Coordinates of C-alpha atoms and ligand atoms in Angstrom, one line a residue:
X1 CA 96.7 109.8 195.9
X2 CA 98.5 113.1 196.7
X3 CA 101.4 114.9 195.6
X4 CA 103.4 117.6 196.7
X5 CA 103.6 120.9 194.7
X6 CA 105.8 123.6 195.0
X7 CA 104.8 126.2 192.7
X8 CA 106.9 129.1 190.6
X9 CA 106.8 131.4 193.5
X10 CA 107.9 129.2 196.4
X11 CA 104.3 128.2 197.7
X12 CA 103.8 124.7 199.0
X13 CA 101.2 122.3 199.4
X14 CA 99.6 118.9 199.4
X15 CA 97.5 118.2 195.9
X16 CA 94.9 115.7 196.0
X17 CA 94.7 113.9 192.7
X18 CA 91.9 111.4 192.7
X19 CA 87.9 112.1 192.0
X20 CA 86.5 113.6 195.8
X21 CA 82.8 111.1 195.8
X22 CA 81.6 110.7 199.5
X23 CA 84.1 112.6 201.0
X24 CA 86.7 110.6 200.2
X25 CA 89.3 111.1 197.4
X26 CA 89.1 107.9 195.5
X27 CA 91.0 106.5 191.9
X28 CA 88.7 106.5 188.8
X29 CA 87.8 103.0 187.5
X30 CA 88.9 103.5 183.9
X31 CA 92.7 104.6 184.8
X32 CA 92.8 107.9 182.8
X33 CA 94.6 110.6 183.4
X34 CA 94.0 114.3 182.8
X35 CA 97.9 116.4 182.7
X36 CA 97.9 120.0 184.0
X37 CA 100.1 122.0 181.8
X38 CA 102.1 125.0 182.8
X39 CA 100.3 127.4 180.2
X40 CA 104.0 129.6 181.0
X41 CA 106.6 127.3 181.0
X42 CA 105.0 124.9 178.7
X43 CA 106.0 121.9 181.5
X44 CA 103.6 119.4 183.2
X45 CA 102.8 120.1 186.5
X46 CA 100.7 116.7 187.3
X47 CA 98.1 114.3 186.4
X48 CA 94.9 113.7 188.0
X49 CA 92.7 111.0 188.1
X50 CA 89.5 111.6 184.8
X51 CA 86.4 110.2 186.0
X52 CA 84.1 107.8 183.6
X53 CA 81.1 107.0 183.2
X54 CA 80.7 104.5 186.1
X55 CA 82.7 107.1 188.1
X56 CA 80.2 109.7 187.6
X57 CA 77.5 107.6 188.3
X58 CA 79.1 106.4 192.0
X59 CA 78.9 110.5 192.1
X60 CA 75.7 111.0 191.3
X61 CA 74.5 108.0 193.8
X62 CA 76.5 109.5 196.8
X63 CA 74.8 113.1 196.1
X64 CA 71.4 111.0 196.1
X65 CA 72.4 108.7 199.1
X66 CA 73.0 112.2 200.8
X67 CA 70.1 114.4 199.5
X68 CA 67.7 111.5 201.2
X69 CA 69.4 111.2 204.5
X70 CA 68.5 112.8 207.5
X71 CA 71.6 113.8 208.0
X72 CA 71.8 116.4 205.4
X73 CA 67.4 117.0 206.2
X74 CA 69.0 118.0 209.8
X75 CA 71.1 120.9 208.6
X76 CA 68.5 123.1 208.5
X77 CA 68.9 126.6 206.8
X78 CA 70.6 128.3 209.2
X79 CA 72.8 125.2 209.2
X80 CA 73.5 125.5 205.3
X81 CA 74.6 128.7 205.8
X82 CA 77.2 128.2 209.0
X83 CA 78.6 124.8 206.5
X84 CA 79.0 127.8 203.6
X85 CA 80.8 130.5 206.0
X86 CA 83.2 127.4 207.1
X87 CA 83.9 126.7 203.4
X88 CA 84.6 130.8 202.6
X89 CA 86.9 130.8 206.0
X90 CA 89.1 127.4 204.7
X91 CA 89.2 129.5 201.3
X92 CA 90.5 133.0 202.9
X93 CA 93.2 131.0 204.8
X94 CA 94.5 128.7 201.9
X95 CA 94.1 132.0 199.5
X96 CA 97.4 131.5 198.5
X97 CA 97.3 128.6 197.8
X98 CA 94.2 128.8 195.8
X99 CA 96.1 131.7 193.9
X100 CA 99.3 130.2 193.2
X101 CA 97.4 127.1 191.9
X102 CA 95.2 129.5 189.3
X103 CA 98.7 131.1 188.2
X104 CA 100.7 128.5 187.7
X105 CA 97.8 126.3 185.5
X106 CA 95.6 129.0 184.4
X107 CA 98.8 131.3 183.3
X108 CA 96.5 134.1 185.1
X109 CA 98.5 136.9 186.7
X110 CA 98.6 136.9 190.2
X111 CA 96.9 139.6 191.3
X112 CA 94.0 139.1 189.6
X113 CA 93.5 135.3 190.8
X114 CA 94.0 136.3 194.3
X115 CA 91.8 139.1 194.2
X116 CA 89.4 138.4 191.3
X117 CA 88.9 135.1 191.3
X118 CA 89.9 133.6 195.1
X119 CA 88.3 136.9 196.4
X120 CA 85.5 136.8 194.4
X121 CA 84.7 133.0 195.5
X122 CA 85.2 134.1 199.3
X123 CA 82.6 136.9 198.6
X124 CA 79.7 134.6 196.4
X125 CA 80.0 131.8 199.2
X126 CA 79.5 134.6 202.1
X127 CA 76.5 136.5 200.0
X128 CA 74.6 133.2 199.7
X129 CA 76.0 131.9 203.2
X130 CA 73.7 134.8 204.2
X131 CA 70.5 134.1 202.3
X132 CA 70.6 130.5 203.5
X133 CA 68.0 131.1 206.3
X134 CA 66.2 133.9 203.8
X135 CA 64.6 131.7 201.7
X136 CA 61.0 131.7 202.5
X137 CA 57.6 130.6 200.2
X138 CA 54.8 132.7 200.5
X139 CA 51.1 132.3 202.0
X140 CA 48.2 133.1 200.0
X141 CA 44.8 133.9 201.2
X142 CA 42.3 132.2 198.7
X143 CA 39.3 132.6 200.9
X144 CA 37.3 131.4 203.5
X145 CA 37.0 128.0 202.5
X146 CA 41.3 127.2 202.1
X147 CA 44.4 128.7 202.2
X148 CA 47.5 127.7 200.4
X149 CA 51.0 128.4 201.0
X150 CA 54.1 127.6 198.9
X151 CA 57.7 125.9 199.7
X152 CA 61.1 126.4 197.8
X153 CA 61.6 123.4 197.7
X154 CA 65.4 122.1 196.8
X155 CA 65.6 120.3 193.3
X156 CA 67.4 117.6 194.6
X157 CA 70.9 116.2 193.3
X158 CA 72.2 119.0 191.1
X159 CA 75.0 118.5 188.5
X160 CA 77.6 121.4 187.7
X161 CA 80.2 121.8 184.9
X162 CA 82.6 124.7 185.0
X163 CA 84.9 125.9 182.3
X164 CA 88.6 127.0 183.1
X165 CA 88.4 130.7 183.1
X166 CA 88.0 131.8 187.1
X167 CA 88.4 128.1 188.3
X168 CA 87.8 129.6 192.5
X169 CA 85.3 132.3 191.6
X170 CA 83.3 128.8 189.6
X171 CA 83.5 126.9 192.3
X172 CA 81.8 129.0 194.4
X173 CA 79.6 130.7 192.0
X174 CA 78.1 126.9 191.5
X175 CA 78.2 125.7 195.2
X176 CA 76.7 128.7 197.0
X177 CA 73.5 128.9 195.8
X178 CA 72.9 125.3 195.3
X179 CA 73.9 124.5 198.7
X180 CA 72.5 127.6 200.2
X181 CA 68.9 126.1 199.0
X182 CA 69.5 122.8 200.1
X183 CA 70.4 120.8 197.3
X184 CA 73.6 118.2 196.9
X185 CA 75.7 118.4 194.2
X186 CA 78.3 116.7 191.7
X187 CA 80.2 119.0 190.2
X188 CA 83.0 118.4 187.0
X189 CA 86.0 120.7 186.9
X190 CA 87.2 121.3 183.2
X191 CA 90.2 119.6 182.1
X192 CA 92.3 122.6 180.7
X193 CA 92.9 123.5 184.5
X194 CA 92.3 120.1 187.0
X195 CA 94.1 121.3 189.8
X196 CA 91.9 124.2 191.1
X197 CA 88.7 122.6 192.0
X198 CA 90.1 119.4 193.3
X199 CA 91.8 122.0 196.0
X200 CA 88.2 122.8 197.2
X201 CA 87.2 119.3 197.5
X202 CA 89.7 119.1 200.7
X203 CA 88.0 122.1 202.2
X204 CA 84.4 120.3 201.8
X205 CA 84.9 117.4 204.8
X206 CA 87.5 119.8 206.7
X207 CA 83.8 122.6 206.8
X208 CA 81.9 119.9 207.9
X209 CA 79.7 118.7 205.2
X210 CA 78.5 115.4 205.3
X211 CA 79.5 112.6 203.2
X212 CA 78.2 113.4 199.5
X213 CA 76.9 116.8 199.6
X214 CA 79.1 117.8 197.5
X215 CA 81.2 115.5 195.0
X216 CA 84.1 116.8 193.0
X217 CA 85.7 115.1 189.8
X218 CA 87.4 116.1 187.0
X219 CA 86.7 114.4 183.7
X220 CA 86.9 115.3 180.1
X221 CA 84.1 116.6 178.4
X222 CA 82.7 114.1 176.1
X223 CA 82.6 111.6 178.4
X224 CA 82.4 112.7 182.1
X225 CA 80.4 116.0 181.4
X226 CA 78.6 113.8 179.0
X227 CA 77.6 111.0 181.5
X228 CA 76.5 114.0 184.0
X229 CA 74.4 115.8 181.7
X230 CA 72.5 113.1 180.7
X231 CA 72.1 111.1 183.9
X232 CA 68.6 109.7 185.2
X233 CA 68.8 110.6 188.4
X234 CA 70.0 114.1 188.3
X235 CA 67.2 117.0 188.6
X236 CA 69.7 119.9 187.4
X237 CA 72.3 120.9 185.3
X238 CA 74.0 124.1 185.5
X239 CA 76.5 124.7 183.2
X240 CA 79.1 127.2 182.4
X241 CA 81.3 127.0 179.0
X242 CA 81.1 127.5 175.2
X243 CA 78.0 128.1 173.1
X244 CA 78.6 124.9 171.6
X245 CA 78.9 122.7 174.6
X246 CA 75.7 124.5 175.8
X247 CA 73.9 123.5 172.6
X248 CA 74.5 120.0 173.6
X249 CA 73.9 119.4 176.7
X250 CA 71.0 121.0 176.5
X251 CA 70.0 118.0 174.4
X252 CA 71.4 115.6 176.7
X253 CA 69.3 117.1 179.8
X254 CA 66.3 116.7 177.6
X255 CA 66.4 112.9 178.3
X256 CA 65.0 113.3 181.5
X257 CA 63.8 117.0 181.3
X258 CA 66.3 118.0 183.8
X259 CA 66.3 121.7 184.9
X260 CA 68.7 123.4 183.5
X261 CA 71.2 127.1 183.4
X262 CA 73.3 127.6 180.8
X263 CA 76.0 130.6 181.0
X264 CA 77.4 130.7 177.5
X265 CA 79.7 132.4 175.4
X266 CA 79.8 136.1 174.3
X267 CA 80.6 138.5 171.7
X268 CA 79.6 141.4 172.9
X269 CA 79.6 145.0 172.3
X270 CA 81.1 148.4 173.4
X271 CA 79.7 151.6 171.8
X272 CA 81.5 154.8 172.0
X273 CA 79.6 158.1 171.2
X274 CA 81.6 161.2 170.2
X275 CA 80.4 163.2 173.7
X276 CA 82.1 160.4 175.5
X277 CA 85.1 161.2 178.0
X278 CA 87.2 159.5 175.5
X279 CA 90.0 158.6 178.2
X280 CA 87.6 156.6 180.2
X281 CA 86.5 154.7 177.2
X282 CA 89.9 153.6 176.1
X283 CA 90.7 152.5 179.5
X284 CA 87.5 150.6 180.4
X285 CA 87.5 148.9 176.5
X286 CA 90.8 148.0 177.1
X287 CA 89.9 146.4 180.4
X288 CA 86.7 144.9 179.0
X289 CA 88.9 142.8 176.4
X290 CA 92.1 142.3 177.6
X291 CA 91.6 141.2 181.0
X292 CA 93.2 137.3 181.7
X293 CA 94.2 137.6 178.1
X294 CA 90.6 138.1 176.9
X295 CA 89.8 135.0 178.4
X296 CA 86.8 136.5 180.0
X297 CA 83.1 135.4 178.5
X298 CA 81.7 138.7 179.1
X299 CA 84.7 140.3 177.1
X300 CA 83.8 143.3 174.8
X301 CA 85.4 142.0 171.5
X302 CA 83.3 144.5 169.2
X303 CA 84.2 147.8 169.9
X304 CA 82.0 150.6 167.5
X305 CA 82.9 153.8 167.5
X306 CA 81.1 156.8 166.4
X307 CA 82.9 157.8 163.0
X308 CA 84.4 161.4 163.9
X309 CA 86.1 159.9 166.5
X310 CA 87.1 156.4 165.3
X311 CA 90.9 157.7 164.8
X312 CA 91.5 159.8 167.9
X313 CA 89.6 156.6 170.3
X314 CA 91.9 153.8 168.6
X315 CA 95.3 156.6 169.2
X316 CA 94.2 156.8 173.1
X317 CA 93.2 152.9 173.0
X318 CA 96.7 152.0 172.1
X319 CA 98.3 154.3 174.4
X320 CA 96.3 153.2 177.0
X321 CA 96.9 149.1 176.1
X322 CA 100.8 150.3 176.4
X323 CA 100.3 151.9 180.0
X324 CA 98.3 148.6 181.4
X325 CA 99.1 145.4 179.3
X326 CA 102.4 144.2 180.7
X327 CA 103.3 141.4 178.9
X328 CA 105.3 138.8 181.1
X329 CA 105.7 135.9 183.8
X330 CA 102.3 136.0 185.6
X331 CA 104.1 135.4 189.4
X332 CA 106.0 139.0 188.6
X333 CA 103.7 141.1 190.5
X334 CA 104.2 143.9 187.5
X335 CA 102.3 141.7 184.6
X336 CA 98.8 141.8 183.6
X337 CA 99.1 140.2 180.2
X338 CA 99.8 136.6 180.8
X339 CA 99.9 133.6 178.3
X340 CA 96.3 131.9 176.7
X341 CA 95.7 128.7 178.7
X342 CA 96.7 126.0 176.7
X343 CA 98.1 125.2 173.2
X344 CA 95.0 124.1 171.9
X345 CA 93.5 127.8 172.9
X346 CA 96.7 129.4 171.4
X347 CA 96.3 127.8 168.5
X348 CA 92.9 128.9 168.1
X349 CA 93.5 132.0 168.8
X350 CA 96.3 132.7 165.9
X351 CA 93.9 130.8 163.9
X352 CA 91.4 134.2 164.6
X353 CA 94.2 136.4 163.8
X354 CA 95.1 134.7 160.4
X355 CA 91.7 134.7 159.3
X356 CA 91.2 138.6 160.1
X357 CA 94.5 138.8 158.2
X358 CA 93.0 136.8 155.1
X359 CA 89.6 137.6 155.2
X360 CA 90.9 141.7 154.4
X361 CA 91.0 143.3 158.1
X362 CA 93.6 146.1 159.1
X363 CA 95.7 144.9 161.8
X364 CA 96.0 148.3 163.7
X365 CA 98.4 146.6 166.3
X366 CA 99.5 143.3 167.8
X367 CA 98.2 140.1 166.0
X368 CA 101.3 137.7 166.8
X369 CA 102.2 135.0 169.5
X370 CA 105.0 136.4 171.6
X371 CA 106.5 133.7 173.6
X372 CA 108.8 134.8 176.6
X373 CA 112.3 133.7 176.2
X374 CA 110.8 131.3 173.8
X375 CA 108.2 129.4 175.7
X376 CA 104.8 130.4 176.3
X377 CA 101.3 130.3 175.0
X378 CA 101.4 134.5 174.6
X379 CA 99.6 136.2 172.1
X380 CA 100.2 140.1 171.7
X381 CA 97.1 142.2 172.4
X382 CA 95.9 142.9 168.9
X383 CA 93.3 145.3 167.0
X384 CA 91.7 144.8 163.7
X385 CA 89.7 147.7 161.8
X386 CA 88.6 147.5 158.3
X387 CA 86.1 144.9 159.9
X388 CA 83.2 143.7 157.7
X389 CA 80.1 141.8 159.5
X390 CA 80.8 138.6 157.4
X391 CA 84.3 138.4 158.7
X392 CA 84.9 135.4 161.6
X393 CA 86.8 137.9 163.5
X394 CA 83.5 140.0 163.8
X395 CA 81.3 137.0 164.1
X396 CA 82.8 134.5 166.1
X397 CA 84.1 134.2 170.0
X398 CA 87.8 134.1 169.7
X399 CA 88.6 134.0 173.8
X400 CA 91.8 135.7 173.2
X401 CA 92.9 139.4 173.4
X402 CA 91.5 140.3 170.1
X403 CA 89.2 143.4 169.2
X404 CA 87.8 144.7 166.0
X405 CA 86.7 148.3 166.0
X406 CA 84.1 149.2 163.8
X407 CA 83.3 153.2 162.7
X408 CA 79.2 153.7 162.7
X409 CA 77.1 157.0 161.9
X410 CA 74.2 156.9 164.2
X411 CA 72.7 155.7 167.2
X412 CA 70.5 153.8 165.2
X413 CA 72.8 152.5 162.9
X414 CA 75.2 151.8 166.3
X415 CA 72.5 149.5 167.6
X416 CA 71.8 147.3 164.2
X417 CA 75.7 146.8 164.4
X418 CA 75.7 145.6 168.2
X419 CA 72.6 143.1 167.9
X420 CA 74.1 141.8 164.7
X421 CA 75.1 138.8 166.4
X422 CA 73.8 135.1 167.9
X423 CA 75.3 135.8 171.1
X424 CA 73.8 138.6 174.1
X425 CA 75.7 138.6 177.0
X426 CA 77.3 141.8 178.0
X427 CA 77.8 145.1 176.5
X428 CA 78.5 148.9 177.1
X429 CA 78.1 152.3 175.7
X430 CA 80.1 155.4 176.5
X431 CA 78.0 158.5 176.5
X432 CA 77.7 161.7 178.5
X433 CA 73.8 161.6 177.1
X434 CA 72.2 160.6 180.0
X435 CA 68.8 159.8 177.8
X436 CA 70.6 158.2 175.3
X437 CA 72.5 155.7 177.8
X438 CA 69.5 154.6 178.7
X439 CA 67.6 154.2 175.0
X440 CA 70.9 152.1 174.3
X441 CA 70.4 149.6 177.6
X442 CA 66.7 149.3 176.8
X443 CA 67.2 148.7 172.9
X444 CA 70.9 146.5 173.2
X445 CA 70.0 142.4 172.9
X446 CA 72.6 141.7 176.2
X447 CA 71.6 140.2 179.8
X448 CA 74.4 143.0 181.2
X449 CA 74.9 146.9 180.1
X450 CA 77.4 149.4 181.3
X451 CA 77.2 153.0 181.3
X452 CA 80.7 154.4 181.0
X453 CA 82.4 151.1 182.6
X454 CA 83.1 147.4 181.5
X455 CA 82.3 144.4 183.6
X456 CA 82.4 146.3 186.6
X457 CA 80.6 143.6 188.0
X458 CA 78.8 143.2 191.2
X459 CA 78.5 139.8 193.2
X460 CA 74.7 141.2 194.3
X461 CA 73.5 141.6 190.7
X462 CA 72.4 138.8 188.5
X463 CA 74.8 137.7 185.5
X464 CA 73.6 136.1 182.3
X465 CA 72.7 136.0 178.9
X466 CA 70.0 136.5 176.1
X467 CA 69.6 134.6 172.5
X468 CA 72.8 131.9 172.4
X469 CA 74.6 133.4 175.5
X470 CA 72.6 131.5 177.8
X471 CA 69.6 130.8 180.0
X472 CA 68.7 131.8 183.4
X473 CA 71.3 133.6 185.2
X474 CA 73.9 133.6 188.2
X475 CA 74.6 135.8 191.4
X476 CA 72.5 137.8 193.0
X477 CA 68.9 137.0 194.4
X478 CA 67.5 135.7 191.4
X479 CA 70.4 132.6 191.1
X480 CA 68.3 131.4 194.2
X481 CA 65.2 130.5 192.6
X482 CA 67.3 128.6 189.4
X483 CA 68.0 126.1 192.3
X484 CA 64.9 125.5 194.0
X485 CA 61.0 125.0 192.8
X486 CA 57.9 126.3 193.8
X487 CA 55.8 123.7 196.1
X488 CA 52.2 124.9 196.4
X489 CA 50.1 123.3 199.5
X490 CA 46.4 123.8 199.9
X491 CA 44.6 123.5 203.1
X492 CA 41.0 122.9 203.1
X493 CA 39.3 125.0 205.6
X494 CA 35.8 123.9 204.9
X495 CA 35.7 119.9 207.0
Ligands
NAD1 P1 83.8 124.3 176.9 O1 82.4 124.3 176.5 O2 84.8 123.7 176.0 O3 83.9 123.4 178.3 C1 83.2 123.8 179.4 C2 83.0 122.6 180.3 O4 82.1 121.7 179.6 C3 84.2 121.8 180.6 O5 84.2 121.3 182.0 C4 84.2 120.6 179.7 O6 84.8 119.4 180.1 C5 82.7 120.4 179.6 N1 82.2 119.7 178.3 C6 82.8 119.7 177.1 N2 82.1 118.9 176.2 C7 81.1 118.4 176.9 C8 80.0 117.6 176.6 N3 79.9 117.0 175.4 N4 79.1 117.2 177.5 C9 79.2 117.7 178.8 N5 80.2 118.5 179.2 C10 81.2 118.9 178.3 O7 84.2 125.7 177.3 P2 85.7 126.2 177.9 O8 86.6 126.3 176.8 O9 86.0 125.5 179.1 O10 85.3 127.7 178.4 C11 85.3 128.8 177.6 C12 83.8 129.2 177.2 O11 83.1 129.4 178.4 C13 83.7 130.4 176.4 O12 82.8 130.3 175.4 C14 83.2 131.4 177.4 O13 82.5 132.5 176.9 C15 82.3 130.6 178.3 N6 82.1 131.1 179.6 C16 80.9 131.7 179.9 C17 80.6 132.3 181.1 C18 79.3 132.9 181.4 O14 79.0 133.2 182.6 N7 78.4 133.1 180.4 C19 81.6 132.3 182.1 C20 82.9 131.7 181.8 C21 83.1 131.2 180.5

């Protein structure tokens, strides 16, 4: 149930391919596959094994089986948190691995998997390795007569569903805090990029975690995400993906109230005042939406600008795009601009560009696929203006490097534009006013605001969204309690 890889730059290694349930790597009972596509080269790289229903469910009963046996009770805290350390350690040594896996089926450029997304998942799993042994309930004098105190108590056997984005930084964004408070877990990679995840799943018994902590499967959607979402005997669901996906399993976790975290989609704003250092804008905007090919949830994808500088920001934007989007094979250790992940999001992504084109935006540059030496999911990094709030291209999430710019008058008018929208997940406004930064964070509808940066994220600070971006919220200290509830015990004092 292996297979050996070789990938574009001359890494090696061993590829599980069936579903990881008890810590074991076993076949799925329905015999379907999932392909992982070469987003670059347009080839197949493999097949995996797509879990179903009954698959899901064997999951689900080993995580159970697990979460009630004194085996996993005996791992105390401080336990937890030497299992996590292990898992970070198999991740820094295998980084390249990890890396070379996330560029060769994500299309992401090296770099920035190694760094930003097997980095990042070193760092979460280390952070929450630490507050393993921190998480403490509280006592509570209520008097002579009793006292109380409280337990976080573990929710039990928690499900998680990761898009294809930052397959490693997922992973460990998911696992760490669920595991840090105790919980067992089944968790369903996405099936744009199976290959990632599956990778973990080898580190899991090598760490030392006992059979059915945590389970690992890849499955499509519909029907393994499905079958997790709405299982009876799983207490939560955190899931990470589309707006729409949210929206239904949302509905799905409603059959058994299940606790739940959504981290949903974006379209979020950057504001750009005419005192802003106008350099640092254009280079931050141009990180905030063309970074891994705007496949980035928090991406700013409305950029509004005040008017008497709307011409001289989109000059310096452009030049700046030139300087740092390098268009090309994501192993060449000069590209940042690799291909979309997969045809389907290709597709969908020209699909954005021809309705800007239709619905009457300008296109101030890009807006065309530009396949390398004919192959490849590329699409140019591309600016509309002329943008009206009706358009799709102003509206929707497109999940590609695509930006409108949008000319206002005044800070009040600037923040009608920016909550004009379903979505609140990040956004960012370019000022030297200090006062006026700061009326912008309190008055924007967005879980995350920058002052003079984009997504200049931090693994210590919460992420998440407001109105259709999401609920609850990852990283950081507060991710701890979305995994564990509140147990109050009373003590009577009075016998
Ligand atoms: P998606 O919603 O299509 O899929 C996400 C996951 O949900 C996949 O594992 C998929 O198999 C599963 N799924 C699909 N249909 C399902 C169903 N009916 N029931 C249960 N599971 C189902 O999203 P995607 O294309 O993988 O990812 C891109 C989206 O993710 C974008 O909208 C992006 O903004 C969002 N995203 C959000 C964050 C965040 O932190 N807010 C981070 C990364 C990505």
């Amino acid at each position: 149930m292996d297979v050996e890889l070789i990938a574009p730059n001359g890494v090696k290694w061993t590829q599980p391919l069936g579903l990881f349930i008890d810590n074991e790597f076993v076949g799925s009972t329905g015999g379907k596959t999932i392909t992982a596509v070469c987003p670059t080269s347009e080839e197949k790289i493999c097949s995996v094994h797509a879990a179903t229903a009954e698959d899901v469910d064997k999951a689900v009963k080993a995580a159970r089986t697990a979460f009630k046996s004194p085996s996993w009770k005996k791992h105390g805290a401080k336990e937890r948190g030497v299992l996590l350390n292990k898992l970070a350690d198999l991740a820094e040594k295998n980084a390249e691995v990890l890396a070379s896996l996330e560029t060769w089926n994500n299309g992401k450029p090296y770099s920035l998997a190694r760094y930003g997304d097997v980095g990042v998942s070193i760092d979460v799993l280390r952070y929450y390795a630490g507050w393993a042994d921190k998480i403490h309930g509280q006592f509570i004098d209520c008097g002579p007569d009793k006292i109380a105190y409280t337990i976080k108590s573990p929710l039990g056997v928690v499900g998680q569903i990761i898009p294809w984005n930052f397959n490693n930084a997922s992973v460990a964004v998911k696992l760490g805090p669920a595991i840090a408070c105790g919980n067992t877990v089944v968790l369903k990679a996405s099936e744009m990029c199976p290959l990632t995840a599956l990778y973990w799943a080898k580190f899991v018994k090598e760490a030392g975690f006992p059979p059915g902590v945590i389970n690992i499967i890849n499955g499509y959607g519909p029907e393994a995400g499905a079958a997790l979402a709405s299982h009876l005997d799983v207490d939560k669901i955190s899931f990470t993906g589309s707006t729409r996906t949210g929206k239904e399993i949302l509905k799905l976790a409603s059959l058994n109230m299940k606790n739940v975290t959504l981290e949903t989609g974006g379209k979020s704003p950057a504001i750009i005042f005419e005192d802003a250092d106008l350099d640092n804008a254009a280079l931050w905007t141009n990180i905030g939406i063309m970074t891994n090919s705007g496949q980035v949830c928090s991406a700013t994808s409305r950029i509004l600008v005040h008017e008497s500088i709307h011409d001289k920001f989109l000059e310096k934007f452009k030049a700046q795009g030139e300087k740092i989007s390098v268009i090309g094979d994501p192993f060449e250790q000069t590209t940042t601009h690799g291909p979309q992940v997969s045809k389907v999001q290709y597709e969908r992504v020209l699909s954005y560009l021809d309705s800007g084109k239709s619905e009457g935006a300008k296109l101030f540059m890009g807006g065309k696929a530009v396949p390398q030496g004919g192959k490849g999911f590329y699409v140019e990094p591309t600016v509309f203006t002329d943008v009206k709030s009706h358009m799709k291209i102003f509206r929707e999430e497109i999940f590609g490097p695509c930006v409108v710019v949008v000319p206002f008058k005044t800070e009040e008018e600037a923040l009608e534009i920016a909550n004009d929208t379903n979505y609140g997940l990040n956004s960012a406004v370019f000022t030297s006013n200090i006062a006026r930064a700061h009326r912008i964070a309190a008055g924007i509808d967005a879980g995350n605001v920058y002052i003079n940066s984009v997504n200049n994220m931090d693994i210590r600070v919460p992420f998440g969204g407001t109105k259709q971006s999401g609920i609850g919220s990852e990283l950081g200290e507060p991710c701890l309690a979305t995994y564990t509830y509140n147990k109050s015990v009373f003590v009577n004092l009075a016998i």
